[in-house]
Structures are given as structure tokens and as C-alpha cells.
Short mmCIF file of C-alpha atoms and ligand atoms in Angstrom, two decimals:
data_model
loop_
_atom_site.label_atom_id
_atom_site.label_comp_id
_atom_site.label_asym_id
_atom_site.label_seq_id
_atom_site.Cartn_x
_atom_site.Cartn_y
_atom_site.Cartn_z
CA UNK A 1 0.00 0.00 0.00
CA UNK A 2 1.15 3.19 -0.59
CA UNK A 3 -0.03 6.94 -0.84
CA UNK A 4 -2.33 7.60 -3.91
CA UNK A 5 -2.40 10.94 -6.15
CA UNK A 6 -4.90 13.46 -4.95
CA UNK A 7 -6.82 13.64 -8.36
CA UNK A 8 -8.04 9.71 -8.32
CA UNK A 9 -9.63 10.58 -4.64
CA UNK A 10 -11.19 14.37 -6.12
CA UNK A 11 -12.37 12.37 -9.46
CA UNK A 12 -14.05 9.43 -7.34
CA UNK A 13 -15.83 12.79 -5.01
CA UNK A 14 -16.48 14.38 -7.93
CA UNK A 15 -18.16 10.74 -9.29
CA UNK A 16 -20.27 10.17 -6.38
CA UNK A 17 -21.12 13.80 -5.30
CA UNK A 18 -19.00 14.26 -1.88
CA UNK A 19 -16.43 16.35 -1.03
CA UNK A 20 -12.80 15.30 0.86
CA UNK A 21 -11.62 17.26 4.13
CA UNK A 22 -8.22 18.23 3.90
CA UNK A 23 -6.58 18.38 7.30
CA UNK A 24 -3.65 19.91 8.13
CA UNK A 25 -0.75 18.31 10.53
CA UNK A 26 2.57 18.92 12.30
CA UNK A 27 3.19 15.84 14.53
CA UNK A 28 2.38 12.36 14.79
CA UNK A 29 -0.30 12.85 17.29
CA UNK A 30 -2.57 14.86 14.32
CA UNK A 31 -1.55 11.96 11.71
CA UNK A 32 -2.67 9.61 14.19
CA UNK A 33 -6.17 11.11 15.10
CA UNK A 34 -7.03 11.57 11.22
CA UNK A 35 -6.10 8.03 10.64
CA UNK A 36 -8.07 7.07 13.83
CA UNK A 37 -11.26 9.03 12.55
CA UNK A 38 -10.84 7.79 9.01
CA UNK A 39 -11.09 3.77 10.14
CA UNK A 40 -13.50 4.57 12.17
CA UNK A 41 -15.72 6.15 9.03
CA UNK A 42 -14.06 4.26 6.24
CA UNK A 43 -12.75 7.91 4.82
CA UNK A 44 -10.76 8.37 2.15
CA UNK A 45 -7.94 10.98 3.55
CA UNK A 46 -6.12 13.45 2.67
CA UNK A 47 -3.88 14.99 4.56
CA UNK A 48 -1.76 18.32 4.44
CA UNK A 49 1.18 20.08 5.43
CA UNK A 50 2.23 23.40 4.94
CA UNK A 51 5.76 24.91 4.15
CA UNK A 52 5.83 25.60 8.52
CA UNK A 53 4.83 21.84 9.01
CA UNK A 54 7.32 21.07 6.52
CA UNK A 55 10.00 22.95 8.53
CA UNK A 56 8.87 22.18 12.04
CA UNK A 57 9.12 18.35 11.29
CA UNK A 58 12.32 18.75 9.08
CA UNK A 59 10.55 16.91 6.09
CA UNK A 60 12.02 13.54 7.36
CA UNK A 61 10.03 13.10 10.50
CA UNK A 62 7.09 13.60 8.54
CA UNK A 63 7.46 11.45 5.25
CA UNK A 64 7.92 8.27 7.91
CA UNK A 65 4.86 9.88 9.95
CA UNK A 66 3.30 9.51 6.70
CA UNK A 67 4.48 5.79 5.69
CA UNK A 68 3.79 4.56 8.68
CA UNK A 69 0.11 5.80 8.87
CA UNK A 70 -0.26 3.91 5.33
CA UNK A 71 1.37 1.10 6.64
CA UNK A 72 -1.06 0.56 10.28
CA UNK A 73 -4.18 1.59 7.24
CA UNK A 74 -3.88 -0.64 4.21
CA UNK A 75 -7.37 -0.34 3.71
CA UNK A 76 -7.46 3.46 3.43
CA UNK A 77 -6.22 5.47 0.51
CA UNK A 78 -4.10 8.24 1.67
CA UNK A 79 -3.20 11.54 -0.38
CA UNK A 80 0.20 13.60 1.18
CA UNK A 81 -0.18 17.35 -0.02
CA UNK A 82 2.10 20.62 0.05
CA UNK A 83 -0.88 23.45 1.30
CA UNK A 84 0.17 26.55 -0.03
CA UNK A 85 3.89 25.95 -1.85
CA UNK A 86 4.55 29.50 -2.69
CA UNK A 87 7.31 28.65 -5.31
CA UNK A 88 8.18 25.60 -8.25
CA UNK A 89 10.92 25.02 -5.81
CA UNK A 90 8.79 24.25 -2.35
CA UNK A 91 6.59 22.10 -4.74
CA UNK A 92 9.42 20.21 -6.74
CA UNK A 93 10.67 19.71 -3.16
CA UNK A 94 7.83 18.31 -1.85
CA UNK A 95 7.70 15.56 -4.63
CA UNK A 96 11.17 14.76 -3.82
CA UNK A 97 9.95 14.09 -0.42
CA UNK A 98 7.19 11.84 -1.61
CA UNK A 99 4.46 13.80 -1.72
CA UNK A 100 1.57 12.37 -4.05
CA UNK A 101 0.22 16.28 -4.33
CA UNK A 102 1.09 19.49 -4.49
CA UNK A 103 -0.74 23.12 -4.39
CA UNK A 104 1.26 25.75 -6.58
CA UNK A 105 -0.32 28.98 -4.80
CA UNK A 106 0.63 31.69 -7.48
CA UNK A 107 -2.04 33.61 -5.94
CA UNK A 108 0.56 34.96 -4.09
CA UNK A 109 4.09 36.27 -5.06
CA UNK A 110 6.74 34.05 -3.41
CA UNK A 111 6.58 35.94 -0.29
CA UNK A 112 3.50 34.34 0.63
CA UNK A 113 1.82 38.41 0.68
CA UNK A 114 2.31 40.18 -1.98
CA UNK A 115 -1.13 39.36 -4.44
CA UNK A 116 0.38 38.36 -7.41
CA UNK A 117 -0.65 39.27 -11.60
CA UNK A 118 -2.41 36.84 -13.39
CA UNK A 119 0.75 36.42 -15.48
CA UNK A 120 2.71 35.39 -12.86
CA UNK A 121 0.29 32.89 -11.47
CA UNK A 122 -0.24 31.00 -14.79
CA UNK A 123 3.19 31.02 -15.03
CA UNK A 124 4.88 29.30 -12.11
CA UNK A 125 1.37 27.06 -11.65
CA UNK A 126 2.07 25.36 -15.24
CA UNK A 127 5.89 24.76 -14.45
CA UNK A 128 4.60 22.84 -11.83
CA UNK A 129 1.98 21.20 -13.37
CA UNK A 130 4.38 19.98 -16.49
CA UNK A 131 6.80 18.75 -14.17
CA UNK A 132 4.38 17.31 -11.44
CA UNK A 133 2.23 15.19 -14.09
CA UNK A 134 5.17 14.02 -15.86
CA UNK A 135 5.59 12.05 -12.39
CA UNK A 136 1.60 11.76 -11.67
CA UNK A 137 1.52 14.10 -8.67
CA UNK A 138 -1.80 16.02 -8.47
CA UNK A 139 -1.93 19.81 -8.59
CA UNK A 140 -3.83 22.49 -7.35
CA UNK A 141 -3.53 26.07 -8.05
CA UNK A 142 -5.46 28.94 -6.58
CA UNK A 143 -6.92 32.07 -8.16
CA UNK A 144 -8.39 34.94 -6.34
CA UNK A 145 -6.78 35.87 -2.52
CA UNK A 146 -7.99 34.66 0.87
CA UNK A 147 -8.93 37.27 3.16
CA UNK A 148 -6.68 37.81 6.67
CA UNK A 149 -3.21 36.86 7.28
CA UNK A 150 -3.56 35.67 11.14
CA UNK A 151 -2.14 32.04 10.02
CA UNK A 152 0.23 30.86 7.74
CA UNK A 153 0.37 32.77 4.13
CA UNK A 154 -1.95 35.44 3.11
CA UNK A 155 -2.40 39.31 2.03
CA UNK A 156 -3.94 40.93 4.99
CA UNK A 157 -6.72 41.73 2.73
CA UNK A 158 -9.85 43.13 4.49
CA UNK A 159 -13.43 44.83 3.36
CA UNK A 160 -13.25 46.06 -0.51
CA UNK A 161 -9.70 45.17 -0.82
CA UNK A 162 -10.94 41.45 0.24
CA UNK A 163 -13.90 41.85 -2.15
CA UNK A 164 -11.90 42.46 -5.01
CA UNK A 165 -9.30 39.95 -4.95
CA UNK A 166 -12.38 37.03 -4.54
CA UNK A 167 -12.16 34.79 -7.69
CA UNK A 168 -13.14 35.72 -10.90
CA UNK A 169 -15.76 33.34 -12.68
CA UNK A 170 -14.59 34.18 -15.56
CA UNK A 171 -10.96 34.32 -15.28
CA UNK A 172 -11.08 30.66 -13.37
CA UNK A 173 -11.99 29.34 -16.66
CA UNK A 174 -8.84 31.02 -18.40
CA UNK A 175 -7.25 30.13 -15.71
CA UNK A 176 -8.09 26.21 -15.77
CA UNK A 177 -7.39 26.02 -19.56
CA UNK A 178 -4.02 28.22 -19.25
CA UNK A 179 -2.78 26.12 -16.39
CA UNK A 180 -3.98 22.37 -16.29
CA UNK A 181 -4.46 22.15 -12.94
CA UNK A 182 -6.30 19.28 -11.44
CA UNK A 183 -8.29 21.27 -8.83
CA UNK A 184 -8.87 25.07 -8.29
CA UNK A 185 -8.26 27.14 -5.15
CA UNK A 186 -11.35 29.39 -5.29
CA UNK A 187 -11.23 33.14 -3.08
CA UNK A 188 -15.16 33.20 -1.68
CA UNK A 189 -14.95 35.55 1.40
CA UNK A 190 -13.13 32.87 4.01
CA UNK A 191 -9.89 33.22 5.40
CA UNK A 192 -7.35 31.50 7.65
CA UNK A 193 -7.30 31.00 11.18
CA UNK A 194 -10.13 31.14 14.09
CA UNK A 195 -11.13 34.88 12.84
CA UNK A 196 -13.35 34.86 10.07
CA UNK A 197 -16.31 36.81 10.77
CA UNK A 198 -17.66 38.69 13.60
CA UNK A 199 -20.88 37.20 13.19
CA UNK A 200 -22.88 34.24 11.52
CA UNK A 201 -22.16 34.86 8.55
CA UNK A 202 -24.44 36.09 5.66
CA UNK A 203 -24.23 35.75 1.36
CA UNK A 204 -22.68 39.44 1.52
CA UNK A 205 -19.84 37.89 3.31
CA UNK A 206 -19.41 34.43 2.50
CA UNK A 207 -19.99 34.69 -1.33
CA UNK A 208 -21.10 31.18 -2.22
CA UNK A 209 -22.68 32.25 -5.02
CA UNK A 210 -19.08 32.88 -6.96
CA UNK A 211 -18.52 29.00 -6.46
CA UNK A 212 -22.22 28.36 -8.13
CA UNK A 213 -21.21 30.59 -10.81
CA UNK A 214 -17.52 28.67 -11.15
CA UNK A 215 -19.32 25.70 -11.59
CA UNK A 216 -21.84 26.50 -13.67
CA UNK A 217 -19.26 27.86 -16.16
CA UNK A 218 -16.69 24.74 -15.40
CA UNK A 219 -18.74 21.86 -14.00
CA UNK A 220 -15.49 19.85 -14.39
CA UNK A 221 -13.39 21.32 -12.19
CA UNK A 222 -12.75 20.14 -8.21
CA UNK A 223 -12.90 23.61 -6.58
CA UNK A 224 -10.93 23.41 -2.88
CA UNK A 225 -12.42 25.69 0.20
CA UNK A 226 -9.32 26.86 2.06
CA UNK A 227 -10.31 28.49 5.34
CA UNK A 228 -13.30 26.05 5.78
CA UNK A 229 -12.98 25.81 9.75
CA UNK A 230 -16.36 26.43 11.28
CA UNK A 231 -14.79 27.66 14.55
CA UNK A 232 -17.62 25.44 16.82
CA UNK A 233 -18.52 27.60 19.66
CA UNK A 234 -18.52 24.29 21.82
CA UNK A 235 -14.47 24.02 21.31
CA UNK A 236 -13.82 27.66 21.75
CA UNK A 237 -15.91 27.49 25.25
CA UNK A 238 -13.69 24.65 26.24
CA UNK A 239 -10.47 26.60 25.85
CA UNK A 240 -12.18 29.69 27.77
CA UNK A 241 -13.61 27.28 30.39
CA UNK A 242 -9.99 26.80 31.24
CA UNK A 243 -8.07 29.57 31.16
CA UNK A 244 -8.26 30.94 27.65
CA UNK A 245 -9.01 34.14 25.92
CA UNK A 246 -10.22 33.62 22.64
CA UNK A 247 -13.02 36.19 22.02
CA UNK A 248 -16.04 35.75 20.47
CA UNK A 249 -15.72 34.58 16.79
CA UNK A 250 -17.47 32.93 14.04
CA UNK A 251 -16.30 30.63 11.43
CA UNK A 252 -18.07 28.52 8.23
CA UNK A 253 -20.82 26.80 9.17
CA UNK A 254 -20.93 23.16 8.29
CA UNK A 255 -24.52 23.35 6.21
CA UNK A 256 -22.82 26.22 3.46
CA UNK A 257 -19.64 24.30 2.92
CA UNK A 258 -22.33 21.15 2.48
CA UNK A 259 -23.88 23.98 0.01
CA UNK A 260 -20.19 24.47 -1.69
CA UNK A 261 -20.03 20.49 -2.10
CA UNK A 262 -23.56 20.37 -4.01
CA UNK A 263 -21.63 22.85 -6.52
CA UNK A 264 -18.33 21.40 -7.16
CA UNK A 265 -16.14 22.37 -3.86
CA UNK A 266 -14.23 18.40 -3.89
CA UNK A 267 -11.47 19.54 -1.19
CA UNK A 268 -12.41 21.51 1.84
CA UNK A 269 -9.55 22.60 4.26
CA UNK A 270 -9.59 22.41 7.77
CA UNK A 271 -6.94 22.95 10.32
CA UNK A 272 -8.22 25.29 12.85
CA UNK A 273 -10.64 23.67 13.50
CA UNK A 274 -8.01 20.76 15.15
CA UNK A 275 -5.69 23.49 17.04
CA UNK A 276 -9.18 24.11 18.96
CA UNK A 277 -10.21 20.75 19.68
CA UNK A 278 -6.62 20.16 20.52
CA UNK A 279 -5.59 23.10 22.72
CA UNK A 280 -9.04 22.56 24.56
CA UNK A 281 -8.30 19.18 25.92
CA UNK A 282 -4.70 19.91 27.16
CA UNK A 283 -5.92 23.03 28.95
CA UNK A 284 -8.68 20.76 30.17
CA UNK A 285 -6.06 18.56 31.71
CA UNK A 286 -3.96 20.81 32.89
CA UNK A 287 -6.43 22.70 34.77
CA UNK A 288 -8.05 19.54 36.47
CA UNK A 289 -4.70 18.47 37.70
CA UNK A 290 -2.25 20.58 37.97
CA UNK A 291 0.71 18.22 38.80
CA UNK A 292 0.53 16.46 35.41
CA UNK A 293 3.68 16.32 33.82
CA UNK A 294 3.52 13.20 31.36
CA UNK A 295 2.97 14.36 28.26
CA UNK A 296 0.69 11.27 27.29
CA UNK A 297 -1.75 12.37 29.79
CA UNK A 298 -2.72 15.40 27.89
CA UNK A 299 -1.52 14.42 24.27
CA UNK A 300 -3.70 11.23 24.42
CA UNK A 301 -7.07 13.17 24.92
CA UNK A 302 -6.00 15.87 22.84
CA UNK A 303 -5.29 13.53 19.62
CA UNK A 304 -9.12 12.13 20.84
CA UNK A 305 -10.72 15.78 20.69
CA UNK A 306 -8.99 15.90 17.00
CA UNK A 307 -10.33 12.67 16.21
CA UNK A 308 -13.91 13.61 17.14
CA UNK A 309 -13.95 16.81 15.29
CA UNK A 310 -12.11 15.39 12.21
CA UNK A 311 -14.76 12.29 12.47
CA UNK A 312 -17.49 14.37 12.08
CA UNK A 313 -16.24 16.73 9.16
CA UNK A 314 -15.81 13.41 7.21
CA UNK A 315 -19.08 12.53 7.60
CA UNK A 316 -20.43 15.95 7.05
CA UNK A 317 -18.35 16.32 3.34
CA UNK A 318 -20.13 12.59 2.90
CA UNK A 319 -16.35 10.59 2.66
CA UNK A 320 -16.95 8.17 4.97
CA UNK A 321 -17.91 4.91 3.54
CA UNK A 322 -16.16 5.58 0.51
CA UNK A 323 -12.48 4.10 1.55
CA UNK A 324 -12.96 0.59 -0.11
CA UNK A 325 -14.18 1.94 -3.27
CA UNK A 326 -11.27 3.66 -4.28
CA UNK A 327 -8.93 2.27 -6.94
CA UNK A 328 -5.08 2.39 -6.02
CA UNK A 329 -3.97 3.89 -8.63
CA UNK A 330 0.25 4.78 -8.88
CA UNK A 331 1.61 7.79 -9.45
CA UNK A 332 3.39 5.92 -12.92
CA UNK A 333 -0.41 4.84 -13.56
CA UNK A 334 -1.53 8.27 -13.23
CA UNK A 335 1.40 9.38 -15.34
CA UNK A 336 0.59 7.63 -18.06
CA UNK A 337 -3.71 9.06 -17.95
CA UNK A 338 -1.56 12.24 -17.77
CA UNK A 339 -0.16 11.25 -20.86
CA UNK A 340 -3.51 10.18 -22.58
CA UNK A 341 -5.28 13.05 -21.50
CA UNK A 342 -3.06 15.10 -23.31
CA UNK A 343 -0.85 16.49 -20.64
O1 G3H B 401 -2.35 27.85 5.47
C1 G3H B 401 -2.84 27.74 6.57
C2 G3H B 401 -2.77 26.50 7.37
O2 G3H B 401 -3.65 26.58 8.44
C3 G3H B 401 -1.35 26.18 7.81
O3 G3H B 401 -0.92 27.07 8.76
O4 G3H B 401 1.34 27.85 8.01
O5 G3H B 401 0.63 27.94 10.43
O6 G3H B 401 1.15 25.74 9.33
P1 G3H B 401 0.66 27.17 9.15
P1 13P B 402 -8.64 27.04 8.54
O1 13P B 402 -7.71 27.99 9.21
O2 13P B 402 -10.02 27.62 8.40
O3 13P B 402 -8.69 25.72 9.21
O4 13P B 402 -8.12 26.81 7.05
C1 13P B 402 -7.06 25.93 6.78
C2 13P B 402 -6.55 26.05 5.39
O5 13P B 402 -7.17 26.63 4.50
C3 13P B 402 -5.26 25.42 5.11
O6 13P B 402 -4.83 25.66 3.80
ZN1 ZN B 403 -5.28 27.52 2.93
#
């Protein structure tokens, strides 16, 4: 068993009308609880690291993470995928490391800020995508620019500077034909991290209507949801309960990104969402007992809280059940369609 390419699992969504969380990690204990939530739901996975995963677990530490959560899961197809590479390099490295998927986020200028032309984004997204498919490793690109810059990349971008860097309907169609890409990054109104909105969030806000629009003009496409966290108000009281400070917040409620799936959105990426679920238990046990010092005492509950929350995601996007149905396919199989599809 080994890790698939990204496109057979967004192909087989796209087939059967569901759509694939993509979770982000940093240590063993987040591998463990998606692979723990994924038996437990027969889920197809996918799972994510960004360039600051990549660097906190030195690459090495995390590709035998990796092959060891395929190796305890031969019945679930796993996908290993660069979130946000912000150059050809940081993808091309990320293959090298054995990744079966890569995003090439032109979006951006390398600097993981600066909103970048539409020249430059075609550009460095299809030397990725020639290299990457010549190998069978899945991309996706993203056009448009999140709001917010709280976590990991992103332009800052607030109110009408946020409203006009949201994806073009249609420029994402020049975009898919200039590029190739195997699954589009679409800007709708989210953004990173627990801050999102300041209240439940409306249409004016969350524009879902853009990814209708996307679809209806490229009904082909797997569209990905980055900032797709819901922020549950349950896991935020938990970390308040015990000693935290996070103020009020709101995130993307479970029922619109269920709306996004019924129009294309294949990908949906969540990491937040963990960090909550995560921080919540340790405080938890650190407040109850404040001589705890083993750090299985509070990493075993908090890799359970991640489990729960990533359990239910999956069977909100409608993966689970769908682990057994997927075809292994290589990457030199998926080379070769590459080939046959033209490129
Ligand atoms: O891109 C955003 C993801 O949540 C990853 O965040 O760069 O802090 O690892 P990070
Ligand atoms: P959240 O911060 O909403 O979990 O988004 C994660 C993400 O988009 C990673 O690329
Ligand atoms: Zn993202």
C-alpha cells in the first residue's frame, strides 16, 4: 500500500457527489487522530502540510509519519499534499519528499503576501503542473486571494480590498485552460485562522454564489475551500472554560460548505478547527490536575478531541464509507492518464 495521487480521490468525489476534508498536521499525534477518525468512518484521507509543518518536522520526520500511517491503514487510501507551496521550488521539493500532491499557490508572489498578476500565477502554476504530471503528482492552483493573514500565508486583505481579490468566474476558466491544474483554489470571502467573521455569517460575506457561478461555467473542475474551519462555539468554550481568551468569533458553518459540495467544492480545508479541539483538551487537563507532567496524559485526549472533530467533518463532506471503493492507482499509472489526456 502506498499513498495515492490526490486527483483519483477528487475524481471518485467528484463521481459520487461528496467532497474530501483536507486536514492539516505537524506531529504524529494529528496523523494519528485523522487516521483514527478515518477507520472509524471508512474515509478516504487526505492529509496536508504546509511549508511551517514542513520545517517544524524537518521533512524527514514527517514522510515516515506519513508511511507509517499507510502502513497501520492498508485499507485506506491516503493523499500527502504541500498546502500553499509559494514557489516551483517548495513544490518540486515536496515531490522529492514523496508527496503524491502538491498546491502551486501563485495567488501569491513568493513571499506568501504580496497578491500576485495573473501572469505570474499561470506562469509558475504550469511549471509545476508539467513537471508534477510528468511524475503523476496532483496539482492544485489557486486564483483569487484569501482574506486575513492571522495564520500561515496570506495578504492581509480586508473589506473592498478582500472583495476584489475574490475569484473571478470568468478568469477561473482562463485560468483552468491556461494552467492544467487538477483542482482550483477558489477566493469566496473565508480566510485563515479562528477569525473569520464577527458574526454568523451572511451571502454578503461568504460569497457562495461565486462557487455556483464557477461551476456553472466549469462543471469539471474540483474547486478546494481553504479556510473552511467552522470555529464550533462548543471548542472555543472549552479553551475559555480553562483559562483561555479567545473572544467571540465565528467561522463557516458546516450546512454552506455542504452547500459548496452540491456545486463542485471536492477539497475543503480544515486545520483550525483541530488546534481548537486540541488546545481545549490539554488546557482541560492541565487545569483539572495541575501536577501532570507526562505528556501522554494530555496528548492522548488531545489527539481524541482531534479525532472527534475530524470524524465528524468526514461525515459531514459525505467521505466516509467511501475508503474501499477507491482504486489504487500509482503515481506511474496516473502518469501515463496524464499522458492520454493530453498532458
Ligand atoms: O495555510 C494555513 C494552514 O492553516 C497552515 O498554517 O502555516 O501555520 O502551518 P501554518
Ligand atoms: P482554517 O484555518 O479555516 O482551518 O483553514 C485551513 C486552510 O485553509 C489550510 O490551507
Ligand atoms: Zn489555505
Amino acid at each position: 500500500m502506498a499513498l495515492i495521487p490526490m486527483r483519483v480521490l477528487l475524481d471518485h468525489a467528484a463521481e459520487n457527489n461528496y467532497g474530501v476534508g483536507a486536514f492539516n498536521v505537524n506531529n504524529m499525534e494529528q496523523i494519528q487522530a485523522i487516521m483514527m477518525a478515518a477507520r472509524e468512518t471508512d474515509s478516504p484521507v487526505i492529509v496536508q502540510a504546509s511549508r511551517g509543518a514542513r520545517s517544524y518536522t524537518d521533512d524527514a520526520y514527517l514522510r515516515h509519519l506519513m508511511l507509517a500511517a499507510v502502513e497501520l491503514n492498508p485499507e485506506i487510501p491516503v493523499v500527502m499534499h504541500q498546502d500553499h507551496g509559494n514557489s516551483p521550488a517548495t513544490c518540486f521539493s515536496a515531490i522529492q519528499q514523496g508527496f503524491t500532491s502538491v498546491m502551486m499557490d501563485g495567488s501569491l508572489e513568493a513571499d506568501g503576501k504580496t497578491p500576485s498578476s495573473y501572469e505570474y500565477n499561470v506562469d509558475v502554476t504550469r511549471k509545476v503542473v508539467e513537471v508534477a504530471h510528468t511524475l503523476g503528482v496532483t496539482v492544485e492552483a489557486e486564483l483569487g486571494c484569501l482574506g486575513g493573514i492571522e495564520d500561515g500565508q496570506g495578504a492581509g486583505l480586508t473589506g473592498e480590498e478582500a472583495l476584489a481579490h475574490l475569484t473571478d468566474p470568468a478568469q477561473a476558466a482562463q485560468f483552468v485552460a491556461d494552467t492544467g491544474c487538477d483542482a482550483l483554489a477558489v477566493a469566496i470571502g473565508t480566510s485563515h485562522g479562528a477569525y473569520k467573521f464577527t458574526k454568523k455569517p451572511t451571502g454578503d460575506v461568504l460569497r457562495m454564489d461565486v462557487i455556483q457561478e464557477i461551476h456553472k461555467r466549469l462543471p469539471n473542475t474540483h474547486m478546494v475551500m481553504h479556510g473552511s474551519s467552522s470555529v464550533p462555539k462548543e471548542l472555543v468554550d472549552i479553551i475559555n472554560e480553562y483559562g483561555g481568551t479567545i473572544p467571540e468569533t465565528y467561522g463557516v458553518p458546516v450546512e454552506e460548505i455542504q452547500r459548496g459540495i452540491a456545486s463542485g467544492v471536492r477539497k475543503v480545508n480544515v486545520d483550525t478547527d483541530s488546534r481548537l479541539a486540541i488546545t481545549g483538551a490539554i488546557r482541560k487537563v492541565f487545569a483539572d490536575d495541575t501536577k501532570v507532567f507526562d505528556p501522554r496524559t494530555y496528548l492522548k485526549p488531545a489527539r481524541a478531541a482531534m479525532a472527534e472533530v475530524v470524524k465528524a467533518r468526514m461525515i459531514a463532506f459525505g467521505q466516509a464509507g467511501h475508503a474501499s471503493e477507491i482504486r489504487r492507482v500509482t503515481l506511474t499509472e496516473m502518469a501515463n492518464r496524464y499522458v492520454d489526456m493530453g498532458g
